[in-house]
Amino acid sequence: MLASARAPPASAALPARAPDRLAPLRRRLQRLAASQQPAQQAAQQQQQGEQQSFVSEEERHTLSASQIEFLERKRRAAAGLGPLFPDCCTCEQCGGSGAAPCHQCNGTGVNDGDKAAELFQNERNEIIQRNGLADNRWFFQADAPCWLCRGGKTLGCPDCGGSGMRSRSGFVAD
């Protein structure tokens, strides 16, 4: 009788744990909160950037109002807190960067085929250097660096002349 009156072990006394139906919801809420933290931090940085002055007192006394305004926009853009130029003025083709993909290699930096056949159809079109004729056809071969951008993959934008602003086609950038 004593054996049957004894209490069952603790592991047997507990009922089986019911599955937690709220666990997926909790995980979704945690992921949502984690994804919102960077956005909240960026908003706080932007508010701090709006309050923070990007121009020193010495510059305020020596520069004109338009120079101060541009310098502040420039430093704000470098910090990632806003555009350098307003959206109404940016070039549509390059997006305001002033650089467009090379139109010869399509931005790959490598000749896609043998360009020598296209460029040197006869011997009179051969490249002439200071010290006489030189055969530079190797520079135009397939899989060589692009003959136009020289492997740089980008050129100055043809629409804005590299300025990044609309209606600045006469502007020449470096």
Tab-separated table of C-alpha atoms in Angstrom:
chain	number	residue	atom	x	y	z
A	1	MET	CA	0.000	0.000	0.000
A	2	LEU	CA	2.778	2.250	0.700
A	3	ALA	CA	4.111	1.916	-2.783
A	4	SER	CA	0.850	2.919	-4.367
A	5	ALA	CA	0.327	5.868	-2.012
A	6	ARG	CA	3.630	7.371	-2.912
A	7	ALA	CA	3.530	10.445	-5.185
A	8	PRO	CA	4.592	10.016	-8.771
A	9	PRO	CA	7.910	11.540	-9.840
A	10	ALA	CA	7.895	15.257	-10.653
A	11	SER	CA	8.287	14.708	-14.377
A	12	ALA	CA	5.190	12.536	-14.498
A	13	ALA	CA	3.151	14.923	-12.341
A	14	LEU	CA	3.342	17.804	-14.796
A	15	PRO	CA	0.886	17.739	-17.649
A	16	ALA	CA	2.289	17.749	-21.151
A	17	ARG	CA	3.137	21.279	-22.220
A	18	ALA	CA	0.699	22.663	-24.716
A	19	PRO	CA	2.245	24.101	-27.878
A	20	ASP	CA	2.820	27.834	-27.631
A	21	ARG	CA	0.482	29.278	-30.226
A	22	LEU	CA	1.773	32.793	-29.715
A	23	ALA	CA	5.427	31.953	-30.474
A	24	PRO	CA	5.188	32.729	-34.228
A	25	LEU	CA	3.493	36.029	-33.441
A	26	ARG	CA	6.214	36.938	-30.922
A	27	ARG	CA	8.933	36.134	-33.470
A	28	ARG	CA	7.218	38.324	-36.088
A	29	LEU	CA	6.968	41.192	-33.607
A	30	GLN	CA	10.659	40.847	-32.725
A	31	ARG	CA	11.638	40.908	-36.420
A	32	LEU	CA	9.417	43.920	-37.023
A	33	ALA	CA	10.955	45.802	-34.089
A	34	ALA	CA	14.465	44.926	-35.292
A	35	SER	CA	13.707	46.146	-38.815
A	36	GLN	CA	12.338	49.450	-37.529
A	37	GLN	CA	15.386	50.270	-35.413
A	38	PRO	CA	17.631	51.348	-38.355
A	39	ALA	CA	14.844	53.556	-39.713
A	40	GLN	CA	14.380	55.166	-36.309
A	41	GLN	CA	18.142	55.704	-35.993
A	42	ALA	CA	18.274	57.314	-39.447
A	43	ALA	CA	15.388	59.612	-38.521
A	44	GLN	CA	17.185	60.617	-35.325
A	45	GLN	CA	20.395	61.313	-37.272
A	46	GLN	CA	18.456	63.399	-39.766
A	47	GLN	CA	16.898	65.423	-36.951
A	48	GLN	CA	20.343	65.915	-35.426
A	49	GLY	CA	21.692	66.901	-38.861
A	50	GLU	CA	18.963	69.498	-39.235
A	51	GLN	CA	19.914	70.948	-35.880
A	52	GLN	CA	23.658	70.646	-36.450
A	53	SER	CA	25.382	73.406	-38.376
A	54	PHE	CA	27.755	72.251	-41.087
A	55	VAL	CA	29.389	75.676	-41.458
A	56	SER	CA	31.868	77.116	-38.949
A	57	GLU	CA	31.597	80.614	-37.495
A	58	GLU	CA	34.685	81.725	-39.430
A	59	GLU	CA	33.106	80.566	-42.701
A	60	ARG	CA	29.877	82.375	-41.822
A	61	HIS	CA	31.771	85.662	-41.523
A	62	THR	CA	33.929	85.251	-44.649
A	63	LEU	CA	31.542	83.689	-47.208
A	64	SER	CA	28.499	85.106	-48.954
A	65	ALA	CA	25.000	83.796	-48.218
A	66	SER	CA	24.839	81.713	-51.418
A	67	GLN	CA	28.274	80.199	-50.713
A	68	ILE	CA	27.232	79.303	-47.166
A	69	GLU	CA	24.028	77.714	-48.437
A	70	PHE	CA	25.880	75.606	-51.019
A	71	LEU	CA	28.605	74.607	-48.533
A	72	GLU	CA	25.979	73.477	-46.046
A	73	ARG	CA	24.136	71.459	-48.742
A	74	LYS	CA	27.440	69.937	-49.868
A	75	ARG	CA	28.459	68.835	-46.375
A	76	ARG	CA	24.934	67.604	-45.611
A	77	ALA	CA	25.023	65.465	-48.792
A	78	ALA	CA	28.477	64.119	-47.888
A	79	ALA	CA	27.075	63.039	-44.505
A	80	GLY	CA	24.169	61.317	-46.287
A	81	LEU	CA	21.519	63.649	-44.895
A	82	GLY	CA	20.109	64.988	-48.135
A	83	PRO	CA	20.677	65.598	-51.843
A	84	LEU	CA	23.295	68.015	-53.143
A	85	PHE	CA	20.948	69.444	-55.753
A	86	PRO	CA	17.170	69.621	-55.651
A	87	ASP	CA	15.323	66.896	-57.574
A	88	CYS	CA	14.087	69.393	-60.137
A	89	CYS	CA	17.609	70.036	-61.414
A	90	THR	CA	19.234	66.590	-61.506
A	91	CYS	CA	20.027	64.985	-64.837
A	92	GLU	CA	17.644	62.147	-65.656
A	93	GLN	CA	20.167	59.996	-67.515
A	94	CYS	CA	22.897	59.864	-64.847
A	95	GLY	CA	20.747	60.548	-61.774
A	96	GLY	CA	22.871	63.536	-60.759
A	97	SER	CA	26.167	61.646	-60.539
A	98	GLY	CA	27.593	63.081	-63.769
A	99	ALA	CA	28.799	59.647	-64.899
A	100	ALA	CA	27.179	57.357	-67.446
A	101	PRO	CA	28.149	53.808	-68.466
A	102	CYS	CA	30.599	53.653	-71.365
A	103	HIS	CA	28.655	53.276	-74.600
A	104	GLN	CA	31.348	51.156	-76.285
A	105	CYS	CA	31.682	48.389	-73.678
A	106	ASN	CA	28.235	48.885	-72.053
A	107	GLY	CA	29.867	49.454	-68.666
A	108	THR	CA	31.881	46.228	-68.549
A	109	GLY	CA	35.306	47.835	-69.026
A	110	VAL	CA	36.302	45.201	-71.614
A	111	ASN	CA	36.022	45.180	-75.415
A	112	ASP	CA	33.188	42.848	-76.342
A	113	GLY	CA	34.677	42.004	-79.710
A	114	ASP	CA	37.551	42.848	-82.011
A	115	LYS	CA	37.222	46.602	-82.521
A	116	ALA	CA	40.253	46.794	-84.822
A	117	ALA	CA	38.212	45.506	-87.767
A	118	GLU	CA	35.655	48.285	-87.243
A	119	LEU	CA	38.126	51.094	-86.659
A	120	PHE	CA	40.930	50.148	-89.054
A	121	GLN	CA	39.177	49.202	-92.264
A	122	ASN	CA	42.102	50.415	-94.313
A	123	GLU	CA	45.741	51.143	-93.550
A	124	ARG	CA	45.305	54.928	-93.704
A	125	ASN	CA	43.268	54.944	-90.470
A	126	GLU	CA	46.145	53.556	-88.427
A	127	ILE	CA	47.094	55.443	-85.268
A	128	ILE	CA	50.085	57.739	-85.739
A	129	GLN	CA	52.278	58.581	-82.753
A	130	ARG	CA	54.965	61.283	-82.545
A	131	ASN	CA	57.797	58.999	-83.576
A	132	GLY	CA	56.073	57.437	-86.563
A	133	LEU	CA	53.574	54.693	-87.202
A	134	ALA	CA	52.747	52.370	-84.353
A	135	ASP	CA	50.556	49.298	-84.467
A	136	ASN	CA	48.224	49.687	-81.509
A	137	ARG	CA	45.693	47.152	-82.686
A	138	TRP	CA	46.274	45.057	-79.551
A	139	PHE	CA	44.417	47.740	-77.609
A	140	PHE	CA	41.297	47.086	-79.704
A	141	GLN	CA	41.274	43.288	-79.459
A	142	ALA	CA	38.514	41.313	-77.764
A	143	ASP	CA	38.833	40.962	-73.966
A	144	ALA	CA	41.333	43.839	-73.805
A	145	PRO	CA	40.481	46.908	-71.708
A	146	CYS	CA	37.891	49.057	-73.455
A	147	TRP	CA	39.553	51.408	-75.910
A	148	LEU	CA	37.302	54.327	-74.949
A	149	CYS	CA	37.009	54.222	-71.150
A	150	ARG	CA	40.267	52.225	-70.732
A	151	GLY	CA	38.594	49.874	-68.277
A	152	GLY	CA	37.025	52.634	-66.178
A	153	LYS	CA	33.465	51.506	-67.097
A	154	THR	CA	32.068	55.068	-66.977
A	155	LEU	CA	32.375	58.277	-68.964
A	156	GLY	CA	31.035	61.766	-68.454
A	157	CYS	CA	27.296	61.930	-69.003
A	158	PRO	CA	26.534	63.122	-72.555
A	159	ASP	CA	23.336	64.940	-71.505
A	160	CYS	CA	24.699	67.115	-68.711
A	161	GLY	CA	28.395	67.093	-69.640
A	162	GLY	CA	29.334	65.515	-66.313
A	163	SER	CA	27.808	68.231	-64.123
A	164	GLY	CA	24.894	66.108	-62.889
A	165	MET	CA	22.454	68.955	-63.499
A	166	ARG	CA	19.890	69.345	-66.237
A	167	SER	CA	20.410	72.045	-68.883
A	168	ARG	CA	24.151	72.250	-68.272
A	169	SER	CA	25.317	70.760	-71.549
A	170	GLY	CA	27.975	73.474	-72.003
A	171	PHE	CA	29.547	72.589	-68.669
A	172	VAL	CA	32.784	70.597	-68.906
A	173	ALA	CA	33.667	68.476	-65.872
A	174	ASP	CA	36.939	66.748	-65.054
